[in-house]
Short mmCIF file of C-alpha atoms and ligand atoms in Angstrom, two decimals:
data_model
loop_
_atom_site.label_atom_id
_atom_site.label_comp_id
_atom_site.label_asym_id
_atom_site.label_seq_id
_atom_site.Cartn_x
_atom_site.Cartn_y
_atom_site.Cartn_z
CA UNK A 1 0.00 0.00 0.00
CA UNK A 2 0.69 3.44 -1.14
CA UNK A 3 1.02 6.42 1.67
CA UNK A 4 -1.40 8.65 0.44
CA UNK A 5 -3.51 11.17 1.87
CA UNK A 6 -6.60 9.60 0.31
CA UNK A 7 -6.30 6.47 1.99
CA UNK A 8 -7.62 8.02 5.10
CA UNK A 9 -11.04 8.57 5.75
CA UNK A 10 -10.93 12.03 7.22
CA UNK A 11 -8.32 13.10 4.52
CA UNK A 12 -10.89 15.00 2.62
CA UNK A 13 -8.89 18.61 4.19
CA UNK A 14 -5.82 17.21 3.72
CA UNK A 15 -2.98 18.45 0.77
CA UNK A 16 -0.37 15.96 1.71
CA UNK A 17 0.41 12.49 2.90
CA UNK A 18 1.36 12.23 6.58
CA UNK A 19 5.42 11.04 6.59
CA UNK A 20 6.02 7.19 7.54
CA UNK A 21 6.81 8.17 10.81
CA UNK A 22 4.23 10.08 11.87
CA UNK A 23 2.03 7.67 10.40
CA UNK A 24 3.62 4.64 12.17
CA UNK A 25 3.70 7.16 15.78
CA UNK A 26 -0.06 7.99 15.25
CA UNK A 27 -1.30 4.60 14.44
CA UNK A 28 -2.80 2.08 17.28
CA UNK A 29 -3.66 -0.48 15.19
CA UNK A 30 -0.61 -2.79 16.24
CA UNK A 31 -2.24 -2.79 20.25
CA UNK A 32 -5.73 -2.17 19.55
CA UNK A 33 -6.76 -4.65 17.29
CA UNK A 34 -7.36 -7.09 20.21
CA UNK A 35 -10.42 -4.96 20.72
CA UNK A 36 -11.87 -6.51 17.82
CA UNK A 37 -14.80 -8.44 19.15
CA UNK A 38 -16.06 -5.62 21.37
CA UNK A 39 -15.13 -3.01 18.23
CA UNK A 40 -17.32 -5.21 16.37
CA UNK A 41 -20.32 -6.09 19.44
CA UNK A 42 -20.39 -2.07 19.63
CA UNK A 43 -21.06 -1.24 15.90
CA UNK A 44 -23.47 -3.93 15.89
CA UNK A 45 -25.32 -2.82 18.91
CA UNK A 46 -25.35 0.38 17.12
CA UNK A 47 -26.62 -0.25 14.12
CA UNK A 48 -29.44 -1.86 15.33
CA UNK A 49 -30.27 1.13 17.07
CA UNK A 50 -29.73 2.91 14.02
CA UNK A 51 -32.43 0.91 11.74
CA UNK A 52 -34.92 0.85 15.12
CA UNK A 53 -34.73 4.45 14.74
CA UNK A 54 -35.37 4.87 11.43
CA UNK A 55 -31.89 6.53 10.57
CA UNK A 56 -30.62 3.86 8.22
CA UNK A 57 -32.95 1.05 6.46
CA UNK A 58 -33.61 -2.31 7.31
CA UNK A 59 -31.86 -3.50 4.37
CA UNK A 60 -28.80 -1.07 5.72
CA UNK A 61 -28.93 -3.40 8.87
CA UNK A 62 -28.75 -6.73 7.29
CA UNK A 63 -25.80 -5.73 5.32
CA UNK A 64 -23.78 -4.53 8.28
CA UNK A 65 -25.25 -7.65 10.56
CA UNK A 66 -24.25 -10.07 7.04
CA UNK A 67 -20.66 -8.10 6.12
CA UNK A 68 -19.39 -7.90 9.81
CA UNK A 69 -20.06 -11.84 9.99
CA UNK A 70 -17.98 -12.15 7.30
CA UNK A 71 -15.36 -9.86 9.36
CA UNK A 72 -15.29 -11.65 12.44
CA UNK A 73 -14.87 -14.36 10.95
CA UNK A 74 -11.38 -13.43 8.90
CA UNK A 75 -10.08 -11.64 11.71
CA UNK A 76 -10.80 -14.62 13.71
CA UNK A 77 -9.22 -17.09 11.41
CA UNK A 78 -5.99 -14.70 10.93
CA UNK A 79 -7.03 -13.85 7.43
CA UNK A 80 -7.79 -10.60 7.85
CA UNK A 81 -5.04 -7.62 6.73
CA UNK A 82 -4.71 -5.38 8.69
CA UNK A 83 -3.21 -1.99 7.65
CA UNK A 84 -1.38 0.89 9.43
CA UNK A 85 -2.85 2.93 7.28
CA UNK A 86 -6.11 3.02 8.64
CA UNK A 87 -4.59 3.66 11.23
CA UNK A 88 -6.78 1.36 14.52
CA UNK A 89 -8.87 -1.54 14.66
CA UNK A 90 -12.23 1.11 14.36
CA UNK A 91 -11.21 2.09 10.76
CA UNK A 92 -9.67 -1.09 9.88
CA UNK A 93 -12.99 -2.95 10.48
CA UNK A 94 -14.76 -0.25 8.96
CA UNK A 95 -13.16 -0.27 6.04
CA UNK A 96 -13.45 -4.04 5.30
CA UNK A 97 -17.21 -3.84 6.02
CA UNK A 98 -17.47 -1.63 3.10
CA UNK A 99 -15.37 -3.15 1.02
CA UNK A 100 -17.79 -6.04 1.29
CA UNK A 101 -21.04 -4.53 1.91
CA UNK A 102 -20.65 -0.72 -0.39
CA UNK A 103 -22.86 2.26 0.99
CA UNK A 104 -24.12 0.20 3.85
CA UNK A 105 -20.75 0.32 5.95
CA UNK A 106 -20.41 3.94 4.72
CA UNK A 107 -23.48 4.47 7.06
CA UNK A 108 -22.25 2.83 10.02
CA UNK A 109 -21.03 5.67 11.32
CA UNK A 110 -23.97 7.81 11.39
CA UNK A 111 -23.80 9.44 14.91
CA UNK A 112 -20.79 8.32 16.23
CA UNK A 113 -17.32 9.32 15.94
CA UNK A 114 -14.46 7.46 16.93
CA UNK A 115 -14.25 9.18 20.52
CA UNK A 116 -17.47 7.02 21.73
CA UNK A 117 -16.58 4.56 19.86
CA UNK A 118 -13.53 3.50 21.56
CA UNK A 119 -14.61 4.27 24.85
CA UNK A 120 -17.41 1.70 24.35
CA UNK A 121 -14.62 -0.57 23.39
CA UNK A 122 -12.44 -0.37 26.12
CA UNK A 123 -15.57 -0.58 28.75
CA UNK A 124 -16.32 -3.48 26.74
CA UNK A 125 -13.48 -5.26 26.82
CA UNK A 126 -12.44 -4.21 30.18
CA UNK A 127 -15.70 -5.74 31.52
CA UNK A 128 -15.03 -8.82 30.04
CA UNK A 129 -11.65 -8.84 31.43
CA UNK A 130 -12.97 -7.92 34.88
CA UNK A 131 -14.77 -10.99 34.45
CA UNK A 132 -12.11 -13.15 33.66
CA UNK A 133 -9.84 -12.21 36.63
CA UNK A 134 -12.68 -12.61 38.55
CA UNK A 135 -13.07 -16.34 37.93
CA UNK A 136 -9.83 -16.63 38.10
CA UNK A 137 -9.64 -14.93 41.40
CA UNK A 138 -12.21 -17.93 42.78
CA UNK A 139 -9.88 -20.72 41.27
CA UNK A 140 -7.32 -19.14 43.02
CA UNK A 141 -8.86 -18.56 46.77
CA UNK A 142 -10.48 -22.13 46.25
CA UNK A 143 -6.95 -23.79 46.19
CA UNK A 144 -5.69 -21.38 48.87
CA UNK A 145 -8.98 -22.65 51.12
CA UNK A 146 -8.12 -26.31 49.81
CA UNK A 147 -4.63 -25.98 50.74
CA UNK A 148 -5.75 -24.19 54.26
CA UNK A 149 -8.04 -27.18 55.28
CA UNK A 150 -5.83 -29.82 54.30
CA UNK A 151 -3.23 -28.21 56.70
CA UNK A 152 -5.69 -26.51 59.48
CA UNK A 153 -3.64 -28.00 61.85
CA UNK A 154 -0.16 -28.16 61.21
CA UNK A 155 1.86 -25.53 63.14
CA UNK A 156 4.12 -23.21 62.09
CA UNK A 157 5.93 -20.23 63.44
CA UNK A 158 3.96 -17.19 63.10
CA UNK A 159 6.67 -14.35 62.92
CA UNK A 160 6.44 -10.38 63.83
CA UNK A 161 9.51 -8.15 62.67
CA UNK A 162 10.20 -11.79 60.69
CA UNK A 163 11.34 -13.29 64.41
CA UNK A 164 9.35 -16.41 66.08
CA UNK A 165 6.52 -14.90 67.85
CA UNK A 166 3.83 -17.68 68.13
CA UNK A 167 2.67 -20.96 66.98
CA UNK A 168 0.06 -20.39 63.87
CA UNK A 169 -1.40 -23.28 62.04
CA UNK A 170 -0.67 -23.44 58.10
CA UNK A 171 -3.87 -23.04 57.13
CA UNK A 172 -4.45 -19.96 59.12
CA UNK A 173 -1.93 -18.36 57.02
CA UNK A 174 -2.96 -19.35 54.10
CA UNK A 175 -6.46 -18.06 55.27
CA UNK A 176 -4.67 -14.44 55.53
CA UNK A 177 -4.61 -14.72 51.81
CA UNK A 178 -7.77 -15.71 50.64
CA UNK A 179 -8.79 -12.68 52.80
CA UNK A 180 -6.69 -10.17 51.09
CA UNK A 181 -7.77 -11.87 47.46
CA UNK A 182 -11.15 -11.34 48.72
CA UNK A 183 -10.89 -7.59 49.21
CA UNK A 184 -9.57 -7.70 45.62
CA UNK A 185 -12.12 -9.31 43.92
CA UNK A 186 -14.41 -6.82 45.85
CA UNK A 187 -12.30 -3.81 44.20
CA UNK A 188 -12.74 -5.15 41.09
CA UNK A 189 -16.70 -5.96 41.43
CA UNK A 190 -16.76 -2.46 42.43
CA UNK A 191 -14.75 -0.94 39.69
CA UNK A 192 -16.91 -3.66 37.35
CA UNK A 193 -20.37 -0.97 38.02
CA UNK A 194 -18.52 2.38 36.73
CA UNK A 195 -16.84 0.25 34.03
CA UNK A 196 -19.94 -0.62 33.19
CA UNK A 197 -21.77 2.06 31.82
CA UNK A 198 -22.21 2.98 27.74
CA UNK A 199 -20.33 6.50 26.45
CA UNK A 200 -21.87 5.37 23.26
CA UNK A 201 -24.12 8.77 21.34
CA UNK A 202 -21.81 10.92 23.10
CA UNK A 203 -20.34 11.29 19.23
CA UNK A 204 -17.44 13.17 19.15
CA UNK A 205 -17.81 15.15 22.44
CA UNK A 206 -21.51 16.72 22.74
CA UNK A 207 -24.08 14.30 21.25
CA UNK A 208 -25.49 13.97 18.16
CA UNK A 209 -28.71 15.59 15.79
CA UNK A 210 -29.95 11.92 15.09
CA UNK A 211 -33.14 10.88 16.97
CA UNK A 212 -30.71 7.89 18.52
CA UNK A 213 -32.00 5.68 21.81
CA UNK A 214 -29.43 5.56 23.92
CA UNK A 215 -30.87 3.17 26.39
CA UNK A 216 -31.55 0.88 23.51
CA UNK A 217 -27.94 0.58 22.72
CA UNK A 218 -26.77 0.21 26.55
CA UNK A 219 -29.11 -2.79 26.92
CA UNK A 220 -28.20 -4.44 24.08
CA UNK A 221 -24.33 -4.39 25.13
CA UNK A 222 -25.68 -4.95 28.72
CA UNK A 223 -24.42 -2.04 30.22
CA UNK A 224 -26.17 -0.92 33.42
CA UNK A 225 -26.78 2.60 32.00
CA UNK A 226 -25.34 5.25 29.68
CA UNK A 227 -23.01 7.81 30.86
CA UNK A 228 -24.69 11.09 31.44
CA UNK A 229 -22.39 13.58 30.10
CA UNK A 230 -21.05 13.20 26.75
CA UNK A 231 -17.84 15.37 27.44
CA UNK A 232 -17.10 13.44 30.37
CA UNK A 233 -18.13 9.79 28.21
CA UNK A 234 -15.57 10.69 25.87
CA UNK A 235 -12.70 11.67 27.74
CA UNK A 236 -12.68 10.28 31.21
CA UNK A 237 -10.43 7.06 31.85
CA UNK A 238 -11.12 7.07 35.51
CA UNK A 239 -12.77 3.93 35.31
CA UNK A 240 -9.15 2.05 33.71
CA UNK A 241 -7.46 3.87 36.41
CA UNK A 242 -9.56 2.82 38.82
CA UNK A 243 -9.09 -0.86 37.57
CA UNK A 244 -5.65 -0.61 37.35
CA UNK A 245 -5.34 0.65 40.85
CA UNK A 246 -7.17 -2.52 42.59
CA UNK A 247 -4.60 -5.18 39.88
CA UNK A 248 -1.94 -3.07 41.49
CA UNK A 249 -3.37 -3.65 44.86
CA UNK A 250 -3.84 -7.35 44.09
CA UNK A 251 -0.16 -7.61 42.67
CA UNK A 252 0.85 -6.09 46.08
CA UNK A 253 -0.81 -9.05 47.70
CA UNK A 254 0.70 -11.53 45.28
CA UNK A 255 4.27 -10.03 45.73
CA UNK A 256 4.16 -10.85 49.79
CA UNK A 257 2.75 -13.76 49.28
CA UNK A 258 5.68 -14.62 46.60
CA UNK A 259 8.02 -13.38 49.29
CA UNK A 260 7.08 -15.82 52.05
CA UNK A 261 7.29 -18.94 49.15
CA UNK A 262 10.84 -17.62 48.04
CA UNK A 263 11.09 -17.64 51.77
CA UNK A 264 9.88 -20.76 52.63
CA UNK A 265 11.36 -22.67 50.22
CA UNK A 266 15.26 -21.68 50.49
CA UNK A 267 16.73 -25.00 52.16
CA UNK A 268 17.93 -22.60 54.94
CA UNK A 269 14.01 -22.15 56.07
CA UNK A 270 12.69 -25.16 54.30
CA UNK A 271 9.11 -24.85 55.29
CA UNK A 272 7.51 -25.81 51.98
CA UNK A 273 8.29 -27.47 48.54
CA UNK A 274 6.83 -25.65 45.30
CA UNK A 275 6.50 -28.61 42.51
CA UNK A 276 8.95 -29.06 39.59
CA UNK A 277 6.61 -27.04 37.07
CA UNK A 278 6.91 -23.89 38.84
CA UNK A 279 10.66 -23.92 39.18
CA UNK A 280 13.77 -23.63 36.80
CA UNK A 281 17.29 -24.81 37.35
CA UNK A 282 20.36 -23.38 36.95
CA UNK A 283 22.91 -23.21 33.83
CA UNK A 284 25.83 -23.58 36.01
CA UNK A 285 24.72 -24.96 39.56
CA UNK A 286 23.50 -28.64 38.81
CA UNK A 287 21.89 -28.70 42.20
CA UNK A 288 19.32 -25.64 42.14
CA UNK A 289 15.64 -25.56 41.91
CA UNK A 290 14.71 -22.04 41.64
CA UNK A 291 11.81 -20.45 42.94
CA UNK A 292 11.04 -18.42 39.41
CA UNK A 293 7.26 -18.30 39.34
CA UNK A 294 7.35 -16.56 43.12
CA UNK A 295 10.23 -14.49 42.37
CA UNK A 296 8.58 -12.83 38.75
CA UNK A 297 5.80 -12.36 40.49
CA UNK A 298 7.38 -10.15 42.78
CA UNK A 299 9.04 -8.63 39.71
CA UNK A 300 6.08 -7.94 37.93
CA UNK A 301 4.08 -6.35 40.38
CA UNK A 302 6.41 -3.01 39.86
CA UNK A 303 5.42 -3.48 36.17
CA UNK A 304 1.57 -2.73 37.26
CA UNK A 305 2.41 -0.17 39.55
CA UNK A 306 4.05 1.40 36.95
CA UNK A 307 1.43 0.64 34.47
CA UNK A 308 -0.94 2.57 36.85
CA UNK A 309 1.58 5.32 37.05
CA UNK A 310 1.35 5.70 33.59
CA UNK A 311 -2.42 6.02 33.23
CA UNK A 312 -2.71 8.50 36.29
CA UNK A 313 0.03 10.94 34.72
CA UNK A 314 -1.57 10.36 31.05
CA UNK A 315 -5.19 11.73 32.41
CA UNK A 316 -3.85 14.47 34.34
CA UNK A 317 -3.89 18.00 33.02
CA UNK A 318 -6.13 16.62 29.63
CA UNK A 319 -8.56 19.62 28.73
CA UNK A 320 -11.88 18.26 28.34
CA UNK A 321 -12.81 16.49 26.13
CA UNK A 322 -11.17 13.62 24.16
CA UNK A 323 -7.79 14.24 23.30
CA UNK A 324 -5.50 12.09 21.19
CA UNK A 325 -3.77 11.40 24.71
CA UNK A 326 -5.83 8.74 25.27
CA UNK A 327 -4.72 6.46 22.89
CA UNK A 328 -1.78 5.84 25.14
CA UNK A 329 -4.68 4.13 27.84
CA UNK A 330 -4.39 0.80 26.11
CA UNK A 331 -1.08 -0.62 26.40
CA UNK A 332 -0.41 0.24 30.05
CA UNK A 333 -4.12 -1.02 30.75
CA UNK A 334 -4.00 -4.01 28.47
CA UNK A 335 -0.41 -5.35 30.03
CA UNK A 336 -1.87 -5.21 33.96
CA UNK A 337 -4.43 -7.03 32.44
CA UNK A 338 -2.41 -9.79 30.99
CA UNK A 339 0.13 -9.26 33.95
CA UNK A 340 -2.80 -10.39 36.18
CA UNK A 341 -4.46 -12.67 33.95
CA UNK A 342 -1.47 -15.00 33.75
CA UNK A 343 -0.17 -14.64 37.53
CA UNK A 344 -3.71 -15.51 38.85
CA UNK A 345 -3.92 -18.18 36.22
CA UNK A 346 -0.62 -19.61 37.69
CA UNK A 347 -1.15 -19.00 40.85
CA UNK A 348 -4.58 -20.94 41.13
CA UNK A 349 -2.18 -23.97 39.91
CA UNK A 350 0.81 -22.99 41.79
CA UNK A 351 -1.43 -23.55 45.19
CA UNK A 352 -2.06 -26.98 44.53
CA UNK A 353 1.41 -27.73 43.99
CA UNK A 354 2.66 -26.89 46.93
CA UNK A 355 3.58 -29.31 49.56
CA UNK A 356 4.44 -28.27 53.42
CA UNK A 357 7.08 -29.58 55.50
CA UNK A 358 5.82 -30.21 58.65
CA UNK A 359 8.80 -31.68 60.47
CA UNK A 360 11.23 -28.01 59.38
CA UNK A 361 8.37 -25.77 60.76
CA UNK A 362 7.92 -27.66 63.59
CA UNK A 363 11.85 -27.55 64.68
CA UNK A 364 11.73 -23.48 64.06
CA UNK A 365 9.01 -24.00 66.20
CA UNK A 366 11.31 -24.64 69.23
CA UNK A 367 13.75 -22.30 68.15
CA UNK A 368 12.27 -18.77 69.13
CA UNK A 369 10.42 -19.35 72.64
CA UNK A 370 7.11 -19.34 70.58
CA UNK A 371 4.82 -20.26 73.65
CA UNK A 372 6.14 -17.42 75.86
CA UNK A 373 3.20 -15.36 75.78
CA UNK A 374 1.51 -18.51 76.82
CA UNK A 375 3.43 -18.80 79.78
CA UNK A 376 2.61 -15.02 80.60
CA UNK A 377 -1.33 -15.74 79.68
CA UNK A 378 -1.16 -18.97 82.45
CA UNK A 379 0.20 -16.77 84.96
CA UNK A 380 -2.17 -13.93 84.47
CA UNK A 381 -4.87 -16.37 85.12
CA UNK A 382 -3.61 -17.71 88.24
CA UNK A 383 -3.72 -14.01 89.31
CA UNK A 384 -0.62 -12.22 88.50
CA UNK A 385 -1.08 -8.94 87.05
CA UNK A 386 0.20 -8.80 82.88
CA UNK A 387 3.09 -6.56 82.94
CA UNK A 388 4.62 -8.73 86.11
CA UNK A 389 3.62 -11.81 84.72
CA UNK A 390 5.19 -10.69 81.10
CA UNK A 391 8.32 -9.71 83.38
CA UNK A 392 8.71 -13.08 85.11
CA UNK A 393 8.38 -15.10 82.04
CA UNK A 394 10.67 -12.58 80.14
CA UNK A 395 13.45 -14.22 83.22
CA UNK A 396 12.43 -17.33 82.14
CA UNK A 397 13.38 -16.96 78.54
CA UNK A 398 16.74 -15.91 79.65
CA UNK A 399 17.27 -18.58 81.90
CA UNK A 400 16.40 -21.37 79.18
CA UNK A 401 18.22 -19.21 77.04
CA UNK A 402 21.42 -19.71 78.89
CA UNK A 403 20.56 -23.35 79.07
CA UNK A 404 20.31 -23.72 75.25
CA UNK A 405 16.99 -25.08 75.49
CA UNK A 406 13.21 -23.56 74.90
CA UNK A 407 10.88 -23.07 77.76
CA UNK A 408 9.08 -26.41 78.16
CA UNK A 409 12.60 -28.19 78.55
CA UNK A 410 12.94 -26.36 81.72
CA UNK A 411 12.01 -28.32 85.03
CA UNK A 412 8.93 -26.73 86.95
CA UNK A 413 11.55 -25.87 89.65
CA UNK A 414 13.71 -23.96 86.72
CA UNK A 415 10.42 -22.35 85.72
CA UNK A 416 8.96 -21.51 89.75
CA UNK A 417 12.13 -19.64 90.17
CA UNK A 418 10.97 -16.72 88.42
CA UNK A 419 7.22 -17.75 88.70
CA UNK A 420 5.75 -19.16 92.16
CA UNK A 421 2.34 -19.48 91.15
CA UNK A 422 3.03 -22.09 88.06
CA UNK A 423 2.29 -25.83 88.49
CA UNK A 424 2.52 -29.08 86.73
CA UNK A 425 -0.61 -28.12 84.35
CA UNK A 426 1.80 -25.45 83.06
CA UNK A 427 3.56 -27.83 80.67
CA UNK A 428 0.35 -28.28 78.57
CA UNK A 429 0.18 -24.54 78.13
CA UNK A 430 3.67 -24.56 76.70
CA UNK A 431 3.26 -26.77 74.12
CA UNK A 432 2.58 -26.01 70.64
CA UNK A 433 -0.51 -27.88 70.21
CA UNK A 434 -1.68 -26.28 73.87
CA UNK A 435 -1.15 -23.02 72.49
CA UNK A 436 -2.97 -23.35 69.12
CA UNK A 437 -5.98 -24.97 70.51
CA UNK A 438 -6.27 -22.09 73.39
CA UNK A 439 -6.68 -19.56 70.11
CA UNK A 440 -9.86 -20.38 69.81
CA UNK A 441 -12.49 -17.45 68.80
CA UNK A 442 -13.31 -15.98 65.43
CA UNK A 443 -10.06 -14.77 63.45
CA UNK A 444 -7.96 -16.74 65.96
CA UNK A 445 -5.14 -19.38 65.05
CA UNK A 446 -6.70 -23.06 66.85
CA UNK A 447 -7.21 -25.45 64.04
CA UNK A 448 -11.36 -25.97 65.97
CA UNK A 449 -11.22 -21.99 64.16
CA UNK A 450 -9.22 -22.44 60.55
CA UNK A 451 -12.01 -25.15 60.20
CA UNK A 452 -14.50 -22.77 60.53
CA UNK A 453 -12.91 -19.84 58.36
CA UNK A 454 -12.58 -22.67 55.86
CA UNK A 455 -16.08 -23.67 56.20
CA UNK A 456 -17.46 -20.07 55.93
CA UNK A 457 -14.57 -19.77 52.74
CA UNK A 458 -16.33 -22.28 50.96
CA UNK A 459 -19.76 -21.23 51.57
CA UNK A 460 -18.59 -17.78 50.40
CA UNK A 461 -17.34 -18.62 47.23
N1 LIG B 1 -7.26 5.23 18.14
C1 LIG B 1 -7.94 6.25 18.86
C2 LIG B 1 -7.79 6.03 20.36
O1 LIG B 1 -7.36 5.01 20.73
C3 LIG B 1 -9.39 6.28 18.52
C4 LIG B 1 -10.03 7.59 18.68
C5 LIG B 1 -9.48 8.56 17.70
N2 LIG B 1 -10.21 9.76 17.69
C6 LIG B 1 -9.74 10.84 17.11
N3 LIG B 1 -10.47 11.90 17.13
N4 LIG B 1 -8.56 10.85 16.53
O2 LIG B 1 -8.08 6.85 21.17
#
């Protein structure tokens, strides 16, 4: 194809060709073809509207409904050619429908301009994605909640300022999680309803002179409701911010939780094993098994939060209404959504490949003094005031401490020493399983609980 001036439909004004370069710098085709399907659900919906109304024929309508079949279905099948010189996918389709459909797909774009046109498309396809991380999202928390009953009451070292604090069970961690993801797939329900709404008969920026039905065209595409201000409809990307801002959120979640498996699997913690599939090896070091999945992840999530960067610093400062700005929405928006798309994806498999090793978390267990607060709890009961009690068992630690062993190796006389009031029932306080099961309200850490939180998981989802 020739670069001529011609070629473009708005070149009517126009003496001379644009140069390669601006042509190739102006043109979105190369990212926003994958809007086909709603590019092409949006024109349809339209022109529906359009014959309802009386503004094109009937006969207008089946050529558009017959021609953009024919569309579909060579885009679909990778037959389609598309050009840079029509610039994105809205002219591109356009184009082809009239190639094989004549003054029909000329009409098409009777009361609409570009501007409302590809803000329906991104709500449209930004909906669907919404609904695709959402599922995803379930998959996901349904193997965390799997993976939290299965080990509801294995203990592990719960840590504060990443030293042994107290026994948690497994599954009560994991249950930390599915409550974060939960919040997320909240934001994104949320930022689902002002996704969800049609700019479509905004036109170009203040509406159009064509008796159009607006509400026709929003129920059709299944939008809750049209957008109430055409300058705003056309311009405002709040909505892809707004999106953007909860994947960031949920990346945030995904990074700690990547941490904790990089964490958990080095052999010097050796709390958990991720299976083979998620790990690489080394090109040097014939004994590795790297945690990659975890550790990109972690890597990634600065790739949304810059993606969200982006979008926030392209809206600021844009006059009303559409300006060509906006273009530059799609590729940061469209890479957090594949960004998310794939981790959750992984992820949801990830969490049923992980297996926990009991035995390592149980010896870090013992390693840290984990049941001291127990101690301090026993004591209170039998009277003492907290801050004394915390003091007396705070000897303790140093005395078992300078014995090299943890608190329930001492011998009740080691332990009366600094604590009169303790007796024999102490030692069932100090131990791990003592200390879990004494956890036991809603949000606490006794396996009798994580059962519970997993019950009330699964009846959730
Ligand atoms: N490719 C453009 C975009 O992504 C479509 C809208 C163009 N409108 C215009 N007046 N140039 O925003």
């Amino acid at each position: 194809m020739t670069s001529n001036a011609n070629q473009y439909t708005w070149a009517g004004r126009f003496s001379e060709p644009v140069s390669d370069l601006v042509k190739r710098y102006t043109a979105s085709v190369d990212f926003d073809q994958r809007m086909w399907r709603q590019d092409i659900r949006g024109s349809l919906a339209h022109a529906k509207m359009l014959a309802k109304q009386g503004i094109i024929s009937g006969q207008d309508l089946a050529d558009i409904e017959h021609g953009m079949a024919q569309v579909a279905q060579e885009i679909a099948s990778g037959q389609f050619e598309w050009s840079i010189d029509l610039e994105d996918v809205h002219l591109n389709v356009e184009k082809r429908l009239t190639a094989l459909v004549g003054d029909a797909g000329k009409r098409l774009h009777t009361g609409r301009s570009r501007n409302d046109q590809v803000a329906t498309d991104i709500r449209l396809y930004l909906r669907d994605s919404i609904d695709d991380i959402q599922a995803l999202l379930k998959q996901f928390r349904m193997a965390l909640v799997d993976l939290a009953e299965k080990e509801a009451a294995t203990p592990m070292p719960g840590f504060t300022h990443l030293q042994v604090a107290q026994p948690v069970t497994f599954g009560h961690h994991m249950l930390a999680y599915f409550e974060m993801f939960g919040r997320d797939a909240e934001r994104f329900a949320d930022a689902r309803k002002r996704t969800n709404r049609l700019p479509l008969g905004s036109a170009a920026l203040a509406g159009t002179t064509y008796p159009i039905d607006r509400e026709f065209v929003a129920a059709e595409l299944g939008f809750e409701g049209v957008c109430e201000n055409s300058l705003d409809a056309v311009s405002d990307r709040d909505f892809a911010i707004e999106f953007t801002s909860a994947c960031a959120l949920l990346m945030m979640h995904i990074s700690r939780l990547s941490e904790e498996l990089v964490m958990w699997m080095s052999p010097r913690v050796g709390f958990i094993q991720i299976a083979d599939r998620f790990c690489t090896g080394s090109s040097i070091m014939p004994q590795k098994k790297n945690p990659d999945v975890p550790e990109l992840a972690r890597g990634k999530t600065g790739r949304v939060y810059g993606q969200l960067m982006s979008l926030l610093t392209l809206m600021k400062s844009q006059p009303l209404a559409y300006n060509k700005d906006n273009q530059e929405d799609k590729e940061p928006l469209f890479d957090a959504v594949d960004t998310v798309t794939d981790t959750l994806r992984i992820f949801a498999d990830m969490a049923g490949g992980i297996t926990v090793r009991a035995e390592n978390m149980k010896v870090a267990l013992t390693q840290g003094f984990a049941t001291a607060t127990d101690l301090a709890d026993y004591l209170v009961k039998k009277g003492l005031p907290f801050r004394d009690a915390h003091e007396a068992v705070g000897h303790a630690v140093k005395a078992a401490e300078a014995k090299g062993v943890d608190l329930p190796q001492l011998t009740l006389d080691e332990i009366r020493a600094f604590c009169p009031q303790v007796d024999t029932d102490v030692f069932s306080v100090l131990t791990v399983e003592g200390s879990l099961a004494s956890r036991n309200h809603i949000g606490g850490t006794s396996p009798e609980q994580v059962r519970a939180a997993v019950a009330r998981a699964r009846s959730c989802l």
